[in-house]
mmCIF file of C-alpha atoms in Angstrom:
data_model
loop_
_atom_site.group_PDB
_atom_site.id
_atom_site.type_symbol
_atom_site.label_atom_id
_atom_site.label_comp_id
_atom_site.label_asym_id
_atom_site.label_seq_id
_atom_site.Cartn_x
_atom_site.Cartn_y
_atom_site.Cartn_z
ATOM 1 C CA UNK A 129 48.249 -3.059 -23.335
ATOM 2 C CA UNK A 130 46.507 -2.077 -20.288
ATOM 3 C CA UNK A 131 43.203 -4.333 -20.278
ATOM 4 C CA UNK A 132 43.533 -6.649 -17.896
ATOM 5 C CA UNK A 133 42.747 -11.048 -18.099
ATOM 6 C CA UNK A 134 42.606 -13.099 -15.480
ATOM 7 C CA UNK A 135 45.038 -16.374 -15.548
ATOM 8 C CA UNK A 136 44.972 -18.921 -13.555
ATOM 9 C CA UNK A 137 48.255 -19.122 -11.759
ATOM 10 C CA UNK A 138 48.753 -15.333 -11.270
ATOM 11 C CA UNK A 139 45.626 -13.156 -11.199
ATOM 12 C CA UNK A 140 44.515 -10.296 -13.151
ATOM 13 C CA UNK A 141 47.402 -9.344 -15.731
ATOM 14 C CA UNK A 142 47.559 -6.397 -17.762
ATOM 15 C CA UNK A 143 47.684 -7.579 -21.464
ATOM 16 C CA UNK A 144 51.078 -6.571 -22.214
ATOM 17 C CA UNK A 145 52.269 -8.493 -19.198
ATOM 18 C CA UNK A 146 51.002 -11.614 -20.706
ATOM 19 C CA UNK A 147 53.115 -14.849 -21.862
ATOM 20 C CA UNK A 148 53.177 -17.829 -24.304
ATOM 21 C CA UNK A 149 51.126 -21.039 -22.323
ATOM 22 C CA UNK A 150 49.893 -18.189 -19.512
ATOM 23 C CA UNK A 151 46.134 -20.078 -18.980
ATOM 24 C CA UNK A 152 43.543 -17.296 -19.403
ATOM 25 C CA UNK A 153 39.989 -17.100 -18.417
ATOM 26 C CA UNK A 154 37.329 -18.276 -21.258
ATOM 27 C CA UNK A 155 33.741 -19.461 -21.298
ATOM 28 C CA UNK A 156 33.337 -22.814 -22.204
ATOM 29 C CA UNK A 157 29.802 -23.445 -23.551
ATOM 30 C CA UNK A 158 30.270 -27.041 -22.779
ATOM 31 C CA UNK A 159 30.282 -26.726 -19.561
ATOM 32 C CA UNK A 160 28.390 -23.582 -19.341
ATOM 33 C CA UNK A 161 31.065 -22.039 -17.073
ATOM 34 C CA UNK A 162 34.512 -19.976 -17.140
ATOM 35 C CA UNK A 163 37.776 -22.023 -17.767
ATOM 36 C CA UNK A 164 40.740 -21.594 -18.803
ATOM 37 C CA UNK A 165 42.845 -21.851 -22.070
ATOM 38 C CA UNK A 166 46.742 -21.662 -22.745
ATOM 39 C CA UNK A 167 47.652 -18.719 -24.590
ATOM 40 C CA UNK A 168 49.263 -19.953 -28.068
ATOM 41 C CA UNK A 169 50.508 -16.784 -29.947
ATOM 42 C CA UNK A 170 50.294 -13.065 -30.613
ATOM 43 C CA UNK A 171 48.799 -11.772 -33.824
ATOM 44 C CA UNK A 172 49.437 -9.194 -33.459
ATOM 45 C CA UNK A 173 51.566 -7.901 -30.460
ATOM 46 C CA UNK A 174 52.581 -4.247 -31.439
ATOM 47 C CA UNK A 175 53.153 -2.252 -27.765
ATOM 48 C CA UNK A 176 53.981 1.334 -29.675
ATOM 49 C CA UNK A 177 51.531 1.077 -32.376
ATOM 50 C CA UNK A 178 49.061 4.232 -32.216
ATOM 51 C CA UNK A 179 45.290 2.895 -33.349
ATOM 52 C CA UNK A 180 41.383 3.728 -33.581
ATOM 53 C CA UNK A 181 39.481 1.896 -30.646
ATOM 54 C CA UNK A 182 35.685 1.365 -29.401
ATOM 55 C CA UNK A 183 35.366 1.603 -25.710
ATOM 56 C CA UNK A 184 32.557 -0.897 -25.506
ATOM 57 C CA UNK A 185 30.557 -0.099 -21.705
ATOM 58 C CA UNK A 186 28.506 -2.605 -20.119
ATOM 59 C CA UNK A 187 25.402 -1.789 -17.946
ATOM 60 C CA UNK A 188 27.245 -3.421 -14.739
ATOM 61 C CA UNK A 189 29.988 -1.418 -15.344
ATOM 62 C CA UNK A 190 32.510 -3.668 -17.219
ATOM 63 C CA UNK A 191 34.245 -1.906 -20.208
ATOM 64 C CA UNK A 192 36.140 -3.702 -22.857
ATOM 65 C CA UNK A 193 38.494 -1.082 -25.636
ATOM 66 C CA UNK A 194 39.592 -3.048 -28.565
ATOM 67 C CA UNK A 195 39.832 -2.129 -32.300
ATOM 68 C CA UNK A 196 36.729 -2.143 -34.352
ATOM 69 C CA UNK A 197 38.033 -4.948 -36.027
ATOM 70 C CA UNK A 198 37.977 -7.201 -33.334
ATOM 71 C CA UNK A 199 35.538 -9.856 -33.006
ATOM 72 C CA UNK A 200 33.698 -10.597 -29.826
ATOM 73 C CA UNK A 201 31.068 -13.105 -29.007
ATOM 74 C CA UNK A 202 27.690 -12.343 -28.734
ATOM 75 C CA UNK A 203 25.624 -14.511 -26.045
ATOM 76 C CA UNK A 204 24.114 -16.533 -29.192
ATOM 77 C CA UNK A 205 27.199 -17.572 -30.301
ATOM 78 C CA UNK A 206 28.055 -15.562 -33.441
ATOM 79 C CA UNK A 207 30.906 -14.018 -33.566
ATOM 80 C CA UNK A 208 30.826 -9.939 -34.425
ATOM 81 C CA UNK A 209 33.388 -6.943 -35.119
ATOM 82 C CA UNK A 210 33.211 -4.335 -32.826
ATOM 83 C CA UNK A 211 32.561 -2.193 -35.522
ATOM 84 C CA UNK A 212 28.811 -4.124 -35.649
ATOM 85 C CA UNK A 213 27.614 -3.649 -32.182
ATOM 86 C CA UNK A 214 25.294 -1.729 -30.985
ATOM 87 C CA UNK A 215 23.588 -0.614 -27.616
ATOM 88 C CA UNK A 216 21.119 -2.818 -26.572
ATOM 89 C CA UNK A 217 23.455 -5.623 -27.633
ATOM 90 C CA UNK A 218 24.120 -8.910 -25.368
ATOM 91 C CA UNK A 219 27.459 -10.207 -24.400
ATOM 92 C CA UNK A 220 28.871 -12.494 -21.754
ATOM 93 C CA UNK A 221 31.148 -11.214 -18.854
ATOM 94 C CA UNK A 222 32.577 -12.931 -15.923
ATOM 95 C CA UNK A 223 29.229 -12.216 -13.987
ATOM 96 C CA UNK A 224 27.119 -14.095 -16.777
ATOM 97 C CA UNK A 225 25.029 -12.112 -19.846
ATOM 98 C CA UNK A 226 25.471 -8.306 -19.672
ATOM 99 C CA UNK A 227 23.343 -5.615 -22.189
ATOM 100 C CA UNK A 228 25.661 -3.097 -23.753
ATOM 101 C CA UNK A 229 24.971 0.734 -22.711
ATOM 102 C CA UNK A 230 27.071 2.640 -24.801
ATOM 103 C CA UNK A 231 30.155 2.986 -27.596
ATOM 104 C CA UNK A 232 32.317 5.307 -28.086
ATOM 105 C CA UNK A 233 36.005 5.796 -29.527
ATOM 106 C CA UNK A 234 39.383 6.634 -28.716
ATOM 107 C CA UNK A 235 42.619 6.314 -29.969
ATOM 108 C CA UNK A 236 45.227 4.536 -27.600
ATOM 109 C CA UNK A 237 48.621 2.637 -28.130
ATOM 110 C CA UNK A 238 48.839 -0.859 -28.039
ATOM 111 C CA UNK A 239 47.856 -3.691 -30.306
ATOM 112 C CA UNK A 240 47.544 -7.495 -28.399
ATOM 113 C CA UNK A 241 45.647 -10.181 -30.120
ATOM 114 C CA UNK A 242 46.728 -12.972 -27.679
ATOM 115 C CA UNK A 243 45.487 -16.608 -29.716
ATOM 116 C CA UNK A 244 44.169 -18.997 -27.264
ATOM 117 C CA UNK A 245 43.589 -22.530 -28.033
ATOM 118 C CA UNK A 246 39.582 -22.233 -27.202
ATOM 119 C CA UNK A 247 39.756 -19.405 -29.620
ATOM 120 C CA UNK A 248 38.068 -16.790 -26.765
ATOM 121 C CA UNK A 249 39.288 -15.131 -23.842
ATOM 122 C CA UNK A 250 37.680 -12.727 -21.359
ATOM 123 C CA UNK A 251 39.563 -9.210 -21.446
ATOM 124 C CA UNK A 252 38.495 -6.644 -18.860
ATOM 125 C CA UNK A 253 35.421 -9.600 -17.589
ATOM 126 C CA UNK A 254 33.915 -9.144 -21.526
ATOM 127 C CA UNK A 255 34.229 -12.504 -23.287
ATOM 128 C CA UNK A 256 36.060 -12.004 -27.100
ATOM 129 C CA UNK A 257 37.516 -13.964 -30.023
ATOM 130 C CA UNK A 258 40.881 -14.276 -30.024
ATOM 131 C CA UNK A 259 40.648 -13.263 -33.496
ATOM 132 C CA UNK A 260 39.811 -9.852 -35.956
ATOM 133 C CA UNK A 261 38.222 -9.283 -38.576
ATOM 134 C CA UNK A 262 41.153 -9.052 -41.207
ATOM 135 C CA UNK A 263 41.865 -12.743 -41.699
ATOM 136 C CA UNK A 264 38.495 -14.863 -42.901
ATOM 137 C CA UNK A 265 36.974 -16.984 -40.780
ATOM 138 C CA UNK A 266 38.061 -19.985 -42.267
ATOM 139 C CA UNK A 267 41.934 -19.117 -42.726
ATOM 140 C CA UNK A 268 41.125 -18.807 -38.680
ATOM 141 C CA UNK A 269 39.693 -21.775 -38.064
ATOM 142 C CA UNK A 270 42.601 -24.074 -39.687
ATOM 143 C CA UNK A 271 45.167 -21.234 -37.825
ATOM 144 C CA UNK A 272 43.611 -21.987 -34.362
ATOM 145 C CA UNK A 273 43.389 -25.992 -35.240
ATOM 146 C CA UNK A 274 47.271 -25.825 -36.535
ATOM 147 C CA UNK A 275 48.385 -23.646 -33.148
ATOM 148 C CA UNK A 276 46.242 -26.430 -31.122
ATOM 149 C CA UNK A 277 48.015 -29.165 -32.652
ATOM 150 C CA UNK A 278 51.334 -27.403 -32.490
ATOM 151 C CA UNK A 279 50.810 -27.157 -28.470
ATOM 152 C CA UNK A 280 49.495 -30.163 -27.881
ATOM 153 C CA UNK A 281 53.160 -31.705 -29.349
ATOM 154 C CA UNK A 282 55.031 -29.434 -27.203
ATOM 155 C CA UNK A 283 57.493 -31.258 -25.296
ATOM 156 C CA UNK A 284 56.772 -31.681 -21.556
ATOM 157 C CA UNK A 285 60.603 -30.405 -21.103
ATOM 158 C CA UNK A 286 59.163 -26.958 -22.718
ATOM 159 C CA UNK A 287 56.464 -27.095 -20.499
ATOM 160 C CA UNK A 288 59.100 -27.692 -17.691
ATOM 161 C CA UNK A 289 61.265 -24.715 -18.984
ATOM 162 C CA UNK A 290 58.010 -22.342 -18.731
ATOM 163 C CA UNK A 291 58.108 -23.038 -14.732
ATOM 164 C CA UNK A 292 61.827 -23.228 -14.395
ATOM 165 C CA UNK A 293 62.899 -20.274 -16.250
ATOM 166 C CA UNK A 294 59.175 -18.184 -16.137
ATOM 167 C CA UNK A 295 57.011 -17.279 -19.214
ATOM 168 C CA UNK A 296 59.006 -13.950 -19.630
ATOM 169 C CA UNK A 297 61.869 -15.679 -21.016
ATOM 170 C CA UNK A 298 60.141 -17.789 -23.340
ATOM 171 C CA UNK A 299 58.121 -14.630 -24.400
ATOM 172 C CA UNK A 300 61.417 -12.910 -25.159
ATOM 173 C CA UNK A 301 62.881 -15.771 -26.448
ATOM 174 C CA UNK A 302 60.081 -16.535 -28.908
ATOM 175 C CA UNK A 303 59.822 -12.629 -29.685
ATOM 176 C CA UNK A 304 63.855 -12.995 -30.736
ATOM 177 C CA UNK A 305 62.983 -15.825 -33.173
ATOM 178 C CA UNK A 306 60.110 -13.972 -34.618
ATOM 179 C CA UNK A 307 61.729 -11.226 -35.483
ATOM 180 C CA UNK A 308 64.745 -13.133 -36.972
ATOM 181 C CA UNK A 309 62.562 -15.188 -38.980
ATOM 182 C CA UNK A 310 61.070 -11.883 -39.827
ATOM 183 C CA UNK A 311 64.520 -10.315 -40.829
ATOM 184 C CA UNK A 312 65.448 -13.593 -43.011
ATOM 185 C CA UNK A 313 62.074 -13.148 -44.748
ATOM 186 C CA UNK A 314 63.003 -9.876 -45.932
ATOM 187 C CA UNK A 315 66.227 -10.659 -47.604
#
């Protein structure tokens, strides 16, 4: 919960401090340049959860820990678990196309899989997926296209809510509903 993303309206936020519609730092490839991307959902977003990490450390210094699972984006587009990498391998930080030194792995709390609309998101300067490796690429795809959708016919008054009332209350709010909808499901 600790890795940190850069938004756009309020800096460098520690993962766990991030919210539904928060705009995060991305590459775009279209414009060959960081932008930024709403944040759509969390799958998943489990703070207590105990799990098996890589701590992935660039040459320039950046370090990125995420589960081996995880997909991140290589600088030729593919997408790759963590699991896959290797030293020697190219990513893209902040600072442009970085060579990774070396892997190793811990085991941390935390799980945050914050869903952008773009689909990536720099976390600690390394560009990644927003995605893992346990749902196909495909079921994915339509996921991301369905959230996208979803937001784009978000009501401007939600929108307005977000800056009246802050992204922590919407956060909560939508982390209420989950877990009701989660409850109901279990009946």
């Amino acid at each position: 919960g600790e890795a940190q993303v850069l938004t756009r309206n309020a800096g460098y936020l520690a993962m766990s401090e991030l919210g539904l519609f928060d705009e995060v730092a991305y590459y775009d490839p279209t414009l060959d340049d960081v932008s930024y991307t709403p944040v759509l959902a969390f799958v998943p977003r489990l703070p207590g959860d105990v799990a098996n990490f890589r701590v992935i450390t660039m040459r320039t210094g950046h370090s990125l820990t995420a589960t081996s699972g995880h997909l991140v984006k290589l600088v030729d587009g593919r997408d790759l678990p963590i699991a896959a990498l290797q030293p020697g391998d190219k990513l893209r930080t902040y600072d442009g196309v970085d060579v990774i030194s070396s892997i190793t792995t811990i085991n941390t709390t935390g799980l945050y899989a914050p869903v952008t609309r773009a689909g990536t998101l720099f976390v600690d300067g390394v560009h990644v997926s927003s995605f893992g490796r346990d749902v196909g690429v495909t079921e994915q795809s339509v996921y991301l296209a369905l959230l996208a959708c979803a937001h784009s016919l978000v009501p401007t008054s939600l929108k307005l809510a977000r800056h009246a009332l802050g992204s922590r209350f919407l956060r909560d709010t939508y982390v209420q509903i989950k877990t009701a909808v989660g409850q109901m499901s279990a009946l």
